[in-house]
Amino acid sequence: VSSLLNLESAFNAALVIVIALIILHIMTSGQTGNELQLVGKTLGVRLFLGIGIGVIAGVMWLALLTIIEGEIYDDILTLAIVLLLYFCVETIGGRGVMFVLSFGLILGNGVEVAKFLHLSRAVEVHKLMMKFHSQMSFLIKTFFFIYLGLMVTFDLLDCVLLGIGLSFILLAARFLAVLVSTAGSKTLFSNKGLLTFMLPRGLSAAVVAEVGAV
């Protein structure tokens, strides 16, 4: 159950940002025809470009980590490489969030990837790197939600009621999706209540909402 929710959260975070930014781009471009074709082409190119570079860079970084294994600053160096490549992917028209997601998946499953590619050895992401990632993630989320809280006002009651209504619609839709996706698994079906109420929206949806409001 925990693994399923973690995967859903990771993929939702990337897809929410990618799809929302593409829709905003179409709305602001002023084009009136072939919207669906434009959405499909743009989404496909940006997604696969980000994923492809992320997988390739992840495999190459795994090989490099075997050389610098045991260095004190390998976690910070990994973060620096991710930030640099994220900028490069965005510059050439790819989706940086999909790059980061695929890069992280390769890095987090380094041992399995090495076996699949028949590599001689691979470095398993150690606890220090995971702790560093958790601390950075907590710091960024904390400051952003404080910033978001300062922006929230209750002057427009209609918008507040609309948001509450949409939340219940999302919850109902999620309940139906959980029933379908947990069919055939006793463990998941027995935790359908937890899966229904654990809506993994979080930071990505908040960022997109802030961007859309601007």
Coordinates of C-alpha atoms in Angstrom, one line a residue:
V1 CA 0.0 0.0 0.0
S2 CA 2.8 2.4 0.9
S3 CA 4.7 1.6 -2.3
L4 CA 1.5 2.2 -4.4
L5 CA 0.9 5.6 -2.8
N6 CA 4.5 6.6 -3.2
L7 CA 4.5 5.7 -6.9
E8 CA 1.2 7.5 -7.4
S9 CA 2.4 10.6 -5.7
A10 CA 5.6 10.7 -7.8
F11 CA 3.8 10.2 -11.1
N12 CA 1.0 12.6 -10.2
A13 CA 3.5 15.3 -9.2
A14 CA 5.1 15.1 -12.6
L15 CA 2.0 14.7 -14.8
V16 CA 0.1 17.5 -13.0
I17 CA 2.8 20.0 -13.7
V18 CA 3.4 18.9 -17.3
I19 CA -0.2 18.7 -18.4
A20 CA -1.2 22.0 -16.6
L21 CA 1.7 23.9 -18.2
I22 CA 0.8 22.6 -21.6
I23 CA -2.8 23.7 -21.2
L24 CA -1.7 27.1 -20.0
H25 CA 0.6 27.4 -23.0
I26 CA -2.3 26.6 -25.4
M27 CA -4.6 29.1 -23.6
T28 CA -2.0 31.9 -23.8
S29 CA -0.8 31.1 -27.4
G30 CA -4.1 32.3 -29.0
Q31 CA -4.4 29.4 -31.3
T32 CA -7.9 28.2 -32.2
G33 CA -7.5 25.1 -34.3
N34 CA -5.9 21.7 -33.9
E35 CA -5.7 22.0 -30.2
L36 CA -5.9 18.3 -29.5
Q37 CA -3.2 17.6 -32.1
L38 CA -1.0 20.3 -30.6
V39 CA -1.6 18.9 -27.1
G40 CA -0.7 15.4 -28.1
K41 CA 2.4 16.4 -30.0
T42 CA 3.7 18.8 -27.4
L43 CA 3.0 16.4 -24.5
G44 CA 4.5 13.4 -26.3
V45 CA 7.7 15.2 -27.3
R46 CA 8.3 16.9 -23.9
L47 CA 7.5 13.8 -21.9
F48 CA 9.6 11.3 -23.9
L49 CA 12.5 13.8 -24.2
G50 CA 12.5 14.2 -20.4
I51 CA 12.2 10.5 -19.7
G52 CA 14.8 9.5 -22.3
I53 CA 17.4 11.9 -21.0
G54 CA 16.6 11.0 -17.4
V55 CA 17.1 7.2 -18.1
I56 CA 20.3 7.7 -20.0
A57 CA 21.7 10.2 -17.5
G58 CA 20.7 7.9 -14.6
V59 CA 22.5 4.9 -16.0
M60 CA 25.6 7.0 -16.7
W61 CA 25.5 8.5 -13.2
L62 CA 25.2 5.0 -11.7
A63 CA 28.4 4.0 -13.5
L64 CA 30.1 7.2 -12.3
L65 CA 29.0 6.6 -8.7
T66 CA 31.0 3.4 -8.7
I67 CA 34.1 5.4 -9.3
I68 CA 33.5 8.1 -6.6
E69 CA 31.9 5.6 -4.1
G70 CA 32.6 6.6 -0.5
E71 CA 33.2 10.3 -1.2
I72 CA 31.8 12.6 1.4
Y73 CA 30.0 15.0 -1.0
D74 CA 28.5 12.5 -3.5
D75 CA 25.0 13.4 -2.4
I76 CA 25.5 17.1 -3.0
L77 CA 27.3 16.4 -6.3
T78 CA 24.3 14.3 -7.3
L79 CA 22.0 17.2 -6.5
A80 CA 24.2 19.6 -8.5
I81 CA 24.1 17.3 -11.5
V82 CA 20.3 17.0 -11.3
L83 CA 19.9 20.7 -11.2
L84 CA 22.3 21.2 -14.1
L85 CA 20.6 18.6 -16.3
Y86 CA 17.2 19.8 -15.3
F87 CA 18.1 23.3 -16.7
C88 CA 19.5 21.7 -19.9
V89 CA 16.3 19.5 -20.4
E90 CA 14.1 22.5 -20.0
T91 CA 16.2 24.6 -22.3
I92 CA 15.9 22.1 -25.2
G93 CA 12.1 21.8 -24.8
G94 CA 11.9 18.7 -22.6
R95 CA 10.1 18.4 -19.3
G96 CA 12.4 18.7 -16.4
V97 CA 10.0 17.1 -13.9
M98 CA 9.9 13.9 -16.0
F99 CA 13.7 13.9 -16.3
V100 CA 14.0 14.2 -12.5
L101 CA 11.4 11.4 -12.0
S102 CA 13.1 8.9 -14.4
F103 CA 16.6 9.9 -13.1
G104 CA 15.5 9.2 -9.5
L105 CA 13.8 5.9 -10.4
I106 CA 17.0 4.7 -12.1
L107 CA 19.2 5.9 -9.1
G108 CA 16.9 4.5 -6.5
N109 CA 16.8 1.1 -8.2
G110 CA 20.5 1.0 -9.1
V111 CA 21.1 -2.6 -8.1
E112 CA 18.2 -3.9 -10.1
V113 CA 19.1 -1.7 -13.1
A114 CA 22.7 -3.0 -13.0
K115 CA 21.4 -6.6 -13.1
F116 CA 19.0 -5.9 -15.9
L117 CA 21.8 -4.2 -18.0
H118 CA 24.3 -6.9 -17.0
L119 CA 26.7 -4.3 -15.5
S120 CA 29.5 -5.6 -13.3
R121 CA 28.4 -3.7 -10.2
A122 CA 26.4 -0.7 -9.1
V123 CA 26.2 1.6 -6.1
E124 CA 23.1 1.3 -3.9
V125 CA 21.8 4.7 -2.8
H126 CA 22.9 4.9 0.8
K127 CA 21.0 6.2 3.8
L128 CA 23.0 9.5 3.9
M129 CA 21.8 10.5 0.4
M130 CA 18.2 9.6 1.2
K131 CA 18.4 11.6 4.4
F132 CA 19.8 14.6 2.6
H133 CA 17.0 14.3 0.0
S134 CA 14.4 14.2 2.8
Q135 CA 15.8 17.2 4.5
M136 CA 15.9 19.3 1.3
S137 CA 12.3 18.2 0.4
F138 CA 11.0 19.1 3.9
L139 CA 12.7 22.5 3.8
I140 CA 11.3 23.4 0.4
K141 CA 7.8 22.2 1.2
T142 CA 7.7 24.0 4.5
F143 CA 8.6 27.4 3.1
F144 CA 6.3 27.1 0.1
F145 CA 3.2 26.1 2.1
I146 CA 3.9 29.1 4.5
Y147 CA 4.1 31.3 1.4
L148 CA 0.9 29.8 0.1
G149 CA -0.9 30.3 3.4
L150 CA 0.0 34.0 3.4
M151 CA -1.7 34.3 0.0
V152 CA -5.0 32.5 1.0
T153 CA -7.9 34.8 1.7
F154 CA -11.6 34.0 2.3
D155 CA -13.1 37.2 0.7
L156 CA -14.8 35.3 -2.1
L157 CA -17.1 32.8 -0.4
D158 CA -18.3 31.5 -3.8
C159 CA -14.7 30.3 -4.7
V160 CA -14.3 28.7 -1.3
L161 CA -17.6 26.7 -1.7
L162 CA -16.6 25.8 -5.3
G163 CA -13.3 24.4 -4.0
I164 CA -15.0 22.4 -1.4
G165 CA -17.5 21.0 -3.9
L166 CA -14.7 20.0 -6.3
S167 CA -12.9 18.3 -3.5
F168 CA -15.9 16.1 -2.8
I169 CA -16.2 15.3 -6.5
L170 CA -12.5 14.3 -6.6
L171 CA -13.0 12.1 -3.6
A172 CA -16.0 10.4 -5.2
A173 CA -14.1 9.8 -8.4
R174 CA -11.1 8.5 -6.5
F175 CA -13.3 6.0 -4.6
L176 CA -14.5 4.5 -7.9
A177 CA -10.9 4.4 -9.2
V178 CA -9.7 2.7 -6.1
L179 CA -12.5 0.0 -6.4
V180 CA -11.4 -0.7 -10.0
S181 CA -7.6 -0.7 -9.4
T182 CA -7.7 -2.8 -6.3
A183 CA -9.8 -5.6 -7.8
G184 CA -8.0 -8.9 -7.6
S185 CA -5.8 -7.9 -4.7
K186 CA -7.0 -8.7 -1.2
T187 CA -4.3 -6.6 0.5
L188 CA -5.1 -3.5 -1.5
F189 CA -8.9 -4.0 -1.4
S190 CA -8.8 -4.3 2.4
N191 CA -7.1 -0.9 2.5
K192 CA -9.5 0.8 0.1
G193 CA -10.5 3.3 2.7
L194 CA -6.9 4.4 3.3
L195 CA -6.2 4.5 -0.5
T196 CA -9.4 6.6 -1.0
F197 CA -8.6 9.3 1.6
M198 CA -4.9 9.5 1.0
L199 CA -5.2 12.0 -1.9
P200 CA -1.6 12.5 -3.1
R201 CA -1.9 16.0 -4.4
G202 CA 0.3 18.1 -2.2
L203 CA 3.0 20.5 -3.5
S204 CA 2.7 20.0 -7.2
A205 CA -1.0 20.9 -7.3
A206 CA -0.4 23.9 -5.0
V207 CA 2.4 25.1 -7.4
V208 CA 0.2 24.7 -10.4
A209 CA -2.7 26.6 -8.7
E210 CA -0.4 29.5 -7.9
V211 CA 1.0 29.6 -11.4
G212 CA -2.5 29.5 -12.9
A213 CA -3.7 32.3 -10.6
V214 CA -0.8 34.5 -11.7

